[in-house]
GROMACS .gro file of C-alpha atoms in nm:
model
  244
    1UNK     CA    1   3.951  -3.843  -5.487
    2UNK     CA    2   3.675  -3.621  -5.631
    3UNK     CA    3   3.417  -3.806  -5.362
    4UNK     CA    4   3.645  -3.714  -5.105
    5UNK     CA    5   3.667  -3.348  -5.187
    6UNK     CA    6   3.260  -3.354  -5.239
    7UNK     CA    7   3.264  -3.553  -4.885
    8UNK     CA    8   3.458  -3.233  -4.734
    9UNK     CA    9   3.253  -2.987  -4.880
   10UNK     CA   10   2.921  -3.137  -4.774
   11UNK     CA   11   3.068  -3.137  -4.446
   12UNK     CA   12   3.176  -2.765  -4.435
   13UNK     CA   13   2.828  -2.682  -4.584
   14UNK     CA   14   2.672  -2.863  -4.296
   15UNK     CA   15   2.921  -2.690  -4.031
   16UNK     CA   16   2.852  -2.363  -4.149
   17UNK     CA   17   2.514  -2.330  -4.310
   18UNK     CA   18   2.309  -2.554  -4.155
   19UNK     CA   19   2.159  -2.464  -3.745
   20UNK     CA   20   2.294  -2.633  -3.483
   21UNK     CA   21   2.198  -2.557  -3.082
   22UNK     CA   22   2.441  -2.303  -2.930
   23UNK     CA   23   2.492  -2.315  -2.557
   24UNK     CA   24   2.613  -2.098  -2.336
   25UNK     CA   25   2.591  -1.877  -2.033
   26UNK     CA   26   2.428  -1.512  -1.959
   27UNK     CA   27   2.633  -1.276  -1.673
   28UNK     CA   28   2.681  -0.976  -1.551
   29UNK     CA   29   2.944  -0.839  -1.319
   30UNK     CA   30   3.039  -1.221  -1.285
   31UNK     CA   31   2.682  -1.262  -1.135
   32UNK     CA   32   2.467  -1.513  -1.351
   33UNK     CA   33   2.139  -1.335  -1.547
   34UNK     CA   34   1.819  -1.534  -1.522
   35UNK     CA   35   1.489  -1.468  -1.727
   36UNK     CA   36   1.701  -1.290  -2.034
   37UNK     CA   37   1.521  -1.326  -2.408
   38UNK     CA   38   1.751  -1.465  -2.621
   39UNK     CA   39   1.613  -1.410  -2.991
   40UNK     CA   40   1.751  -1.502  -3.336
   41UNK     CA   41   1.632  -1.245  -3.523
   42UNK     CA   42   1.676  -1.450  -3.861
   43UNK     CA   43   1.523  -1.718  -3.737
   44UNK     CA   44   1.271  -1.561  -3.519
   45UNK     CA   45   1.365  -1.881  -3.263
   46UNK     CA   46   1.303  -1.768  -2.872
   47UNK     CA   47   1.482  -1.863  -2.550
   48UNK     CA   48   1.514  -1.778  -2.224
   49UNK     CA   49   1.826  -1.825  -1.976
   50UNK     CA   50   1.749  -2.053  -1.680
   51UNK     CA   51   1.881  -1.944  -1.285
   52UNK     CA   52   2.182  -2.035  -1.332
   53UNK     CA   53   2.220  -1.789  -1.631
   54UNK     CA   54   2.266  -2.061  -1.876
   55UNK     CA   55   2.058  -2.089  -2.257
   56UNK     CA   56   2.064  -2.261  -2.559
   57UNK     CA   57   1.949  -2.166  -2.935
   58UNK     CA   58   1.930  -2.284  -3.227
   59UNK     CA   59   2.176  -2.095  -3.457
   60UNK     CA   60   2.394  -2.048  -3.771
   61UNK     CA   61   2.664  -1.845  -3.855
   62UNK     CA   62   2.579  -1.539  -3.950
   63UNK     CA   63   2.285  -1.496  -3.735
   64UNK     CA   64   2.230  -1.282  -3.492
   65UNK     CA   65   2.128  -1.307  -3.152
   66UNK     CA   66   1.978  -1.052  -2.929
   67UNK     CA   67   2.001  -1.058  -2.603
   68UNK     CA   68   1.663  -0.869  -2.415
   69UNK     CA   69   1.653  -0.829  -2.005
   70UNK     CA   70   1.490  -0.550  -1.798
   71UNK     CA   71   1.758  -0.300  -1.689
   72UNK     CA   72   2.032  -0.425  -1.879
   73UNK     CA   73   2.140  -0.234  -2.206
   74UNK     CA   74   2.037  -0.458  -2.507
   75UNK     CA   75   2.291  -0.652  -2.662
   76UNK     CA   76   2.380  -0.797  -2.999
   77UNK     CA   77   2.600  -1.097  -3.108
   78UNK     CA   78   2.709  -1.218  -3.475
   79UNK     CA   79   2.736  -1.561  -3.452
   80UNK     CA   80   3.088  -1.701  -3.672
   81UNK     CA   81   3.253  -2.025  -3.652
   82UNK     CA   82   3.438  -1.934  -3.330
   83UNK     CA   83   3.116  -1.856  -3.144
   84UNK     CA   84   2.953  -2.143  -3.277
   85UNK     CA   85   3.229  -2.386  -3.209
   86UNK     CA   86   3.269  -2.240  -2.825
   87UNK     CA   87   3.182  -2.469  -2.574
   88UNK     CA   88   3.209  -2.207  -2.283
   89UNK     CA   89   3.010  -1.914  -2.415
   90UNK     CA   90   2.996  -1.642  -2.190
   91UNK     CA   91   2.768  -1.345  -2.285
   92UNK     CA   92   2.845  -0.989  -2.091
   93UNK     CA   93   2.564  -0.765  -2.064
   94UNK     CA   94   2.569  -0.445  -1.895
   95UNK     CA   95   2.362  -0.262  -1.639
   96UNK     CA   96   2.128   0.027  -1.780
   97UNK     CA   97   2.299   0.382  -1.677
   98UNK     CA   98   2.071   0.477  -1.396
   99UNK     CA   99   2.019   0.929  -1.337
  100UNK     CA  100   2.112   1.004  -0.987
  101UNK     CA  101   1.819   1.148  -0.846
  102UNK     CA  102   2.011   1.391  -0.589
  103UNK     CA  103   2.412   1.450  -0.529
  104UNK     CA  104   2.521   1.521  -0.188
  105UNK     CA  105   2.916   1.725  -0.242
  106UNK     CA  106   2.923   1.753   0.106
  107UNK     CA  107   2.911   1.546   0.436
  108UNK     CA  108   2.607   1.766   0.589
  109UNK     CA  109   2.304   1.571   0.542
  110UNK     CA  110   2.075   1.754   0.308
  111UNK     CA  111   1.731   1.864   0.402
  112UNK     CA  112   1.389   1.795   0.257
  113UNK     CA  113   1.183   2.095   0.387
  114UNK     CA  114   0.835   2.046   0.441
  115UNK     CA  115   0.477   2.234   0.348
  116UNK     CA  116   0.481   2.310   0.718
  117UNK     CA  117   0.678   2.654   0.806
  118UNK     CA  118   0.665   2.548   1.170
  119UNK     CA  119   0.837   2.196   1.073
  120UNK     CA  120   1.066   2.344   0.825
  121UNK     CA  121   1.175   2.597   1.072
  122UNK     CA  122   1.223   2.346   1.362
  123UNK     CA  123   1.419   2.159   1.089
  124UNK     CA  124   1.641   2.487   1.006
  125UNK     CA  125   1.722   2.520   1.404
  126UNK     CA  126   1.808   2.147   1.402
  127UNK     CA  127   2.050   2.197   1.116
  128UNK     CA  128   2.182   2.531   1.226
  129UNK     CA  129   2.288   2.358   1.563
  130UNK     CA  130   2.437   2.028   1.418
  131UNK     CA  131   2.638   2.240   1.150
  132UNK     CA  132   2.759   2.440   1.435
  133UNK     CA  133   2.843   2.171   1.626
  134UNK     CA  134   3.109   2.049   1.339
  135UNK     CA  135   3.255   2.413   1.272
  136UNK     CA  136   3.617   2.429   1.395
  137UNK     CA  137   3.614   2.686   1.687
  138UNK     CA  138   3.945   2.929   1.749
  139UNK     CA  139   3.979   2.953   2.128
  140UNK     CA  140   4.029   3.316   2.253
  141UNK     CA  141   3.903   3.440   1.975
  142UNK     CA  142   3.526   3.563   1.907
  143UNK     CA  143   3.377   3.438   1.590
  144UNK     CA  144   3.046   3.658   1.602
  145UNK     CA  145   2.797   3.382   1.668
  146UNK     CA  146   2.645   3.229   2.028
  147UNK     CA  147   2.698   2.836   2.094
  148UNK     CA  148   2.398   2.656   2.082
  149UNK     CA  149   2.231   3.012   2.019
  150UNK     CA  150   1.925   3.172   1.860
  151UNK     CA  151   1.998   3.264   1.504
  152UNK     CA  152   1.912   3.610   1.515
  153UNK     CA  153   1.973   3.689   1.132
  154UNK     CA  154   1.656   3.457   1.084
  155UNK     CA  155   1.479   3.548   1.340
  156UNK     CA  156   1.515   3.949   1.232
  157UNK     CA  157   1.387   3.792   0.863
  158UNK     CA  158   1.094   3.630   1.006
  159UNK     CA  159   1.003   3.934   1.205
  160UNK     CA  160   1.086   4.127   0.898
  161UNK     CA  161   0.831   3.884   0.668
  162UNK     CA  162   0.557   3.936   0.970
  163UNK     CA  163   0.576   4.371   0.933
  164UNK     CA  164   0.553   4.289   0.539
  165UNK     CA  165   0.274   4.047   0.576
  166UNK     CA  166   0.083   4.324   0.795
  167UNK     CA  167   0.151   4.627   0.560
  168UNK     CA  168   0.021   4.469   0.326
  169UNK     CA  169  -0.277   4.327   0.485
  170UNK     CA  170  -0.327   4.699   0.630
  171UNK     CA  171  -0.244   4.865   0.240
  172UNK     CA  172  -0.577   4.644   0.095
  173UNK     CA  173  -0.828   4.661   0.398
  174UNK     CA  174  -0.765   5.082   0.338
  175UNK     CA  175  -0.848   5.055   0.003
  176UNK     CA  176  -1.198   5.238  -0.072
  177UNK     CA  177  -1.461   5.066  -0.289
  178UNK     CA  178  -1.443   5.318  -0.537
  179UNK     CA  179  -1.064   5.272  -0.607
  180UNK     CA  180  -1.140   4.906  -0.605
  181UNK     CA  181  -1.429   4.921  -0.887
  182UNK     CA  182  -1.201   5.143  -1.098
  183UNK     CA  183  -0.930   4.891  -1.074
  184UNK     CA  184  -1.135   4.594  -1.208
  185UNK     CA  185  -1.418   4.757  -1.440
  186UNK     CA  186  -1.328   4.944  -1.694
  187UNK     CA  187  -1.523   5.242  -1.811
  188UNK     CA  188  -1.699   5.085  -2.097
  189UNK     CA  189  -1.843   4.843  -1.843
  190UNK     CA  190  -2.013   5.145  -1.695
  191UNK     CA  191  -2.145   5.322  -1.994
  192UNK     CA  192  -2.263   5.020  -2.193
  193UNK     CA  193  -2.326   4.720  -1.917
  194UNK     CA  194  -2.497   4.955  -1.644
  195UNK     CA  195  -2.565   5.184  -1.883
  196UNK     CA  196  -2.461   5.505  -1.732
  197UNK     CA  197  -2.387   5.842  -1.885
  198UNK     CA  198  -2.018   5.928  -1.872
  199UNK     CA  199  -2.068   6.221  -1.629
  200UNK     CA  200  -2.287   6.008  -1.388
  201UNK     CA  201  -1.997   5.734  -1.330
  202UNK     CA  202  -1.837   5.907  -1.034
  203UNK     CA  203  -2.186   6.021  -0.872
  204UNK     CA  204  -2.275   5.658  -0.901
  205UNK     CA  205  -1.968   5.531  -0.738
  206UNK     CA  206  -1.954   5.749  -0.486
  207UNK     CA  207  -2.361   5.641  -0.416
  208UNK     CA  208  -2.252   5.279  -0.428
  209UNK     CA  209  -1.947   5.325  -0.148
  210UNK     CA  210  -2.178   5.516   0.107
  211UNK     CA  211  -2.363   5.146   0.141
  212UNK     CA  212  -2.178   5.000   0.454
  213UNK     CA  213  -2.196   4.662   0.192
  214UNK     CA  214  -1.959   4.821  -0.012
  215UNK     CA  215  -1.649   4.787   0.252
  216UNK     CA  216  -1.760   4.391   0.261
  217UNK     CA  217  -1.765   4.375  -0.131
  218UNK     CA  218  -1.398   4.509  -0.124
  219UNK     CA  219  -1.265   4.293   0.167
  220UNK     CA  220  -1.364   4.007  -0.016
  221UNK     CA  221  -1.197   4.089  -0.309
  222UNK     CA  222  -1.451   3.848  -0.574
  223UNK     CA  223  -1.488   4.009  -0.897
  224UNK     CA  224  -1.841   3.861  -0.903
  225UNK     CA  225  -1.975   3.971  -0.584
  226UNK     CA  226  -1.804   4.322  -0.706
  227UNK     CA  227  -1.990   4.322  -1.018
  228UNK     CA  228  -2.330   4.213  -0.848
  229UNK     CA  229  -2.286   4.469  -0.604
  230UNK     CA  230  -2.254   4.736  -0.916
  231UNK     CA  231  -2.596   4.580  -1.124
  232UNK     CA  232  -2.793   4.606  -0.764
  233UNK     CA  233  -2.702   4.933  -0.655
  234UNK     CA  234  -2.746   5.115  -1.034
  235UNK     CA  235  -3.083   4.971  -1.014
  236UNK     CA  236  -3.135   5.206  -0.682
  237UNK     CA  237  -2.937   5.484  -0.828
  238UNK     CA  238  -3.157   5.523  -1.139
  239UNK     CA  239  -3.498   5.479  -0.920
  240UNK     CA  240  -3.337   5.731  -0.710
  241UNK     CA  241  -3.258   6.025  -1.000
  242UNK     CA  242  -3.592   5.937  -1.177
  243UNK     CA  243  -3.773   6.033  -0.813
  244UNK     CA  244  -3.617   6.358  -0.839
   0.00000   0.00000   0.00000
């Protein structure tokens, strides 16, 4: 009697303690997973599923199994005696939540504007016409636009951005070098860099914008050029006030 009980309890520690292969079959969606790592990280074993989605590992209970695959969430099993003992062992691994990288909320194709203003205003036109094309029209009844029109509200923008443009190309070709050298040097940059007394700072300015150079200096708007311009000229205008 006692060899029988010893006999059962050898037996149980063989079922449960001892490794045995474990079989079974990798899917996803009901679509089989090929290539997945299937580790025991007690035992440190490695396997991978075959084509068909199927592996097999040596295990015990209480292991645990990890299931690796590219863009599938990781997954984790503890074995027991029911997993062990399962003959059809289907492992469900899930897809990795993928960002959507844009969300149309409407059915009007969206628009990837280009570098180019004359392509991304041919685009606009394009758009401008389809959408109109799909907008409901009321018969009899005027809806303050032209079919298959200009769009005169961009057009008066664009005209609008060309006046800006100009005024403010006009504003900085007006500006007078002396304005100009004020604006970027400050006036210890006259008095200790070219040194120059404080009451000879406008004399020398207005000496330095009498050179027809001095329109070019300020059209081309470098701070260097500017600041050459200054050290050559107050070379001139000291030669100049020594001679008198």
């Amino acid at each position: 009697m006692k060899i029988k009980i010893l006999s059962i309890v050898f037996l149980l520690y063989s079922k449960f303690c001892l490794s045995q292969t474990i079989n079974g079959k990798i899917v996803s969606n009901n679509y089989a997973v090929s290539n997945v790592e299937v580790i025991n990280s007690n035992s440190r074993a490695l396997s991978f599923s075959d084509a068909k989605g199927n592996f097999s590992i040596d295990a015990k209970t209480s292991d645990i199994l990890v299931f690796v695959a590219k863009n599938y969430e990781l997954k984790k099993i503890v074995l027991n005696h029911l997993i062990v003992n399962d003959k059809d062992l289907i492992v469900e691994l899930e897809l990795k939540a993928e960002e959507l990288n844009e969300v149309v909320v409407s059915k009007i194709p969206s628009i990837k504007l280009s570098s180019n203003q004359k392509y991304q205003v041919g685009t606009l036109d394009k758009y401008g016409l389809e959408k109109s094309a799909y907008t409901p029209k009321v018969i009899g009844v005027n809806m303050g636009t032209v079919e298959n029109g200009m769009n005169f509200i961009r057009i008066g923008k664009l005209i609008g951005s060309l006046f800006k443009k100009e005024k403010k190309s006009t504003e900085k070709s007006i500006i007078n070098f002396k304005d100009y050298a004020k604006s970027n040097c400050n006036e210890n940059y006259f008095l200790n860099s070219l040194n120059l007394k404080k009451d000879e700072i406008e004399l020398f300015l207005n000496y330095c914008e009498a050179d027809p150079k001095s329109k070019k200096v300020t059209e081309s708007n470098n701070i260097l050029s500017m600041m050459d311009f200054l050290f050559q000229k107050n070379i001139e205008f000291k030669k100049a006030n020594t001679k008198e």
